[in-house]
CSV table of C-alpha atoms in Angstrom, one decimal:
chain,number,residue,atom,x,y,z
A,4,MET,CA,76.8,-42.8,-60.1
A,5,LYS,CA,78.1,-39.7,-61.1
A,6,LEU,CA,75.9,-37.4,-63.2
A,7,SER,CA,78.5,-37.7,-66.0
A,8,ASN,CA,78.9,-41.1,-66.5
A,9,TYR,CA,74.8,-41.9,-66.4
A,10,PHE,CA,74.5,-39.4,-69.6
A,11,ARG,CA,76.1,-39.5,-73.2
A,12,PHE,CA,75.3,-35.7,-72.9
A,13,SER,CA,77.5,-32.5,-74.2
A,14,ALA,CA,79.0,-30.3,-71.7
A,15,ASN,CA,76.0,-28.3,-72.3
A,16,ASN,CA,73.4,-30.7,-71.7
A,17,ARG,CA,74.8,-32.0,-68.2
A,18,ALA,CA,75.3,-28.6,-67.3
A,19,LEU,CA,71.8,-28.3,-68.0
A,20,VAL,CA,70.6,-31.2,-65.8
A,21,LYS,CA,73.3,-30.3,-62.9
A,22,ALA,CA,71.4,-26.8,-62.8
A,23,ALA,CA,68.1,-28.0,-62.9
A,24,ILE,CA,69.2,-30.4,-59.6
A,25,GLY,CA,71.1,-27.4,-58.0
A,26,GLY,CA,68.4,-25.0,-58.0
A,27,ASN,CA,70.3,-22.5,-60.4
A,28,LEU,CA,68.5,-20.4,-62.9
A,29,GLY,CA,70.8,-18.6,-64.2
A,30,LYS,CA,73.4,-21.5,-65.2
A,31,VAL,CA,70.1,-23.1,-66.3
A,32,GLU,CA,69.4,-20.1,-69.0
A,33,ALA,CA,73.0,-20.6,-70.2
A,34,ALA,CA,73.0,-23.9,-70.5
A,35,LEU,CA,69.5,-23.4,-72.7
A,36,ARG,CA,70.9,-21.0,-74.7
A,37,ALA,CA,74.5,-22.6,-75.4
A,38,GLY,CA,72.3,-25.6,-76.8
A,39,THR,CA,70.9,-28.7,-75.1
A,40,ASP,CA,68.9,-31.7,-76.6
A,41,PRO,CA,65.1,-32.8,-75.8
A,42,ASP,CA,66.8,-35.5,-73.7
A,43,ALA,CA,68.2,-33.1,-71.4
A,44,ARG,CA,65.7,-31.0,-71.2
A,45,ASN,CA,63.0,-33.9,-70.3
A,46,ARG,CA,66.0,-35.1,-67.5
A,47,ALA,CA,66.2,-31.2,-66.6
A,48,LEU,CA,62.6,-30.8,-66.0
A,49,LYS,CA,62.0,-34.1,-64.0
A,50,GLU,CA,65.1,-33.1,-62.1
A,51,ALA,CA,64.0,-29.5,-61.2
A,52,ALA,CA,60.1,-31.2,-60.4
A,53,PHE,CA,61.7,-33.6,-57.8
A,54,HIS,CA,64.1,-31.4,-56.3
A,55,GLY,CA,61.0,-28.6,-55.6
A,56,ASN,CA,62.7,-26.1,-58.1
A,57,THR,CA,59.8,-24.4,-59.4
A,58,GLY,CA,61.4,-21.7,-61.0
A,59,ILE,CA,63.6,-23.9,-63.2
A,60,VAL,CA,60.0,-25.9,-64.1
A,61,ARG,CA,58.5,-22.1,-65.2
A,62,MET,CA,61.2,-21.3,-67.0
A,63,LEU,CA,62.0,-25.1,-69.3
A,64,LEU,CA,58.2,-24.9,-69.4
A,65,VAL,CA,58.5,-21.4,-71.2
A,66,GLU,CA,61.5,-22.2,-73.4
A,67,LYS,CA,59.8,-25.4,-74.7
A,68,ILE,CA,57.1,-22.5,-76.1
A,69,GLY,CA,59.2,-20.0,-77.0
A,70,MET,CA,58.2,-17.0,-74.8
A,71,LYS,CA,60.4,-14.9,-72.9
A,72,ALA,CA,58.3,-14.9,-69.3
A,73,MET,CA,55.6,-16.7,-68.2
A,74,PRO,CA,53.0,-14.7,-66.9
A,75,GLU,CA,51.1,-15.4,-63.6
A,76,PRO,CA,47.6,-15.3,-64.2
A,77,GLY,CA,46.2,-17.2,-67.1
A,78,TRP,CA,48.9,-18.7,-68.5
A,79,LYS,CA,48.3,-22.0,-68.2
A,80,PHE,CA,44.9,-21.8,-70.9
A,81,MET,CA,47.7,-20.5,-73.2
A,82,ALA,CA,50.4,-23.4,-72.3
A,83,ARG,CA,48.1,-26.2,-72.6
A,84,SER,CA,47.2,-24.9,-76.2
A,85,VAL,CA,50.3,-24.4,-77.1
A,86,PHE,CA,51.9,-28.3,-75.6
A,87,ASN,CA,48.6,-30.0,-77.2
A,88,ALA,CA,49.5,-28.5,-80.9
A,89,ILE,CA,52.8,-30.3,-81.1
A,90,PRO,CA,52.6,-32.0,-84.2
A,91,GLN,CA,53.4,-35.8,-83.3
A,92,GLY,CA,57.3,-37.0,-83.8
A,93,GLN,CA,58.5,-33.5,-82.6
A,94,GLU,CA,59.9,-32.9,-79.4
A,95,LYS,CA,57.1,-32.7,-76.5
A,96,LEU,CA,58.4,-32.2,-72.5
A,97,ASP,CA,57.1,-35.4,-70.4
A,98,LEU,CA,55.2,-33.4,-68.3
A,99,ASP,CA,53.2,-36.5,-66.7
A,100,GLY,CA,57.0,-37.8,-65.9
A,101,ALA,CA,57.8,-34.9,-64.2
A,102,LEU,CA,54.5,-34.4,-62.6
A,103,SER,CA,55.3,-37.8,-61.1
A,104,MET,CA,58.3,-37.1,-59.4
A,105,ALA,CA,56.9,-33.8,-58.0
A,106,THR,CA,53.8,-35.7,-56.7
A,107,LEU,CA,56.7,-38.7,-55.5
A,108,LYS,CA,58.4,-36.1,-53.1
A,109,GLY,CA,55.3,-34.0,-52.2
A,110,ARG,CA,56.7,-30.7,-54.2
A,111,THR,CA,53.1,-29.1,-54.7
A,112,ASP,CA,54.0,-25.8,-56.2
A,113,ALA,CA,55.8,-28.2,-59.0
A,114,VAL,CA,53.2,-30.6,-59.1
A,115,LYS,CA,50.5,-27.1,-59.5
A,116,VAL,CA,52.4,-25.8,-62.2
A,117,LEU,CA,52.6,-29.2,-64.1
A,118,LEU,CA,48.8,-29.7,-64.3
A,119,GLU,CA,48.3,-26.0,-65.4
A,120,ALA,CA,50.5,-26.4,-68.6
A,121,GLY,CA,48.9,-29.9,-69.4
A,122,ALA,CA,50.2,-32.7,-67.4
A,123,ASN,CA,47.8,-35.6,-67.4
A,124,PRO,CA,46.7,-36.0,-63.4
A,125,ASN,CA,45.4,-39.6,-64.4
A,126,ALA,CA,48.3,-40.8,-66.2
A,127,GLU,CA,49.3,-44.4,-65.6
A,128,ARG,CA,52.7,-44.1,-63.7
A,129,LEU,CA,51.3,-41.6,-61.5
A,130,GLY,CA,48.9,-43.8,-59.3
A,131,LEU,CA,52.2,-45.6,-57.4
A,132,MET,CA,53.8,-41.7,-56.8
A,133,GLU,CA,50.7,-40.8,-55.8
A,134,TRP,CA,50.4,-43.3,-53.4
A,135,ALA,CA,54.0,-43.3,-51.7
A,136,ALA,CA,53.0,-39.6,-51.1
A,137,SER,CA,50.2,-40.4,-49.4
A,138,ALA,CA,52.1,-43.0,-47.7
A,139,ASN,CA,54.2,-40.4,-46.5
A,140,GLY,CA,51.9,-37.9,-45.4
A,141,LEU,CA,52.0,-35.5,-48.2
A,142,THR,CA,48.4,-34.9,-48.4
A,143,GLU,CA,48.8,-31.5,-50.0
A,144,THR,CA,50.1,-32.9,-52.8
A,145,VAL,CA,48.4,-35.5,-53.1
A,146,ASN,CA,44.6,-33.5,-52.4
A,147,ALA,CA,46.4,-31.5,-55.9
A,148,VAL,CA,46.4,-34.3,-57.5
A,149,HIS,CA,42.8,-35.7,-56.8
A,150,GLU,CA,41.3,-32.1,-57.4
A,151,ALA,CA,43.0,-31.6,-61.1
A,152,ARG,CA,41.7,-35.2,-61.6
A,153,HIS,CA,38.1,-34.3,-60.7
A,154,HIS,CA,38.4,-31.5,-62.6
A,155,THR,CA,39.2,-33.3,-65.9
A,156,ILE,CA,36.7,-36.1,-65.4
């Protein structure tokens, strides 16, 4: 199915999702500046995670919390507090959905970024994706989820 048929999004929204799939940071940034809606940003996050485009995952997380750049060391604490402080009813990125997609494809770097940003390693829908990753020998990714789960108990 063509992307344009699948989404009822505007051209900017479709450009964002296509760029996230293709790993094009410049086009993602341009689409974000031009204006995109929450559904497109969530879809782009999931697609970037699924395709292992960790730089785009980070960019979408940065865009959500309004920073110019995501500092490498210790950013997870700030990101988690910002995501958790978003009031009920306001836009939230679907970190758990993106985590499931990254886990399914064995995208360990994206899994780690999403877990650091506050994705729930105990999310209900993660179980099946984790099982599939394990069945496909993606042990590094599964171990990253298990380690995060162990630290949240």
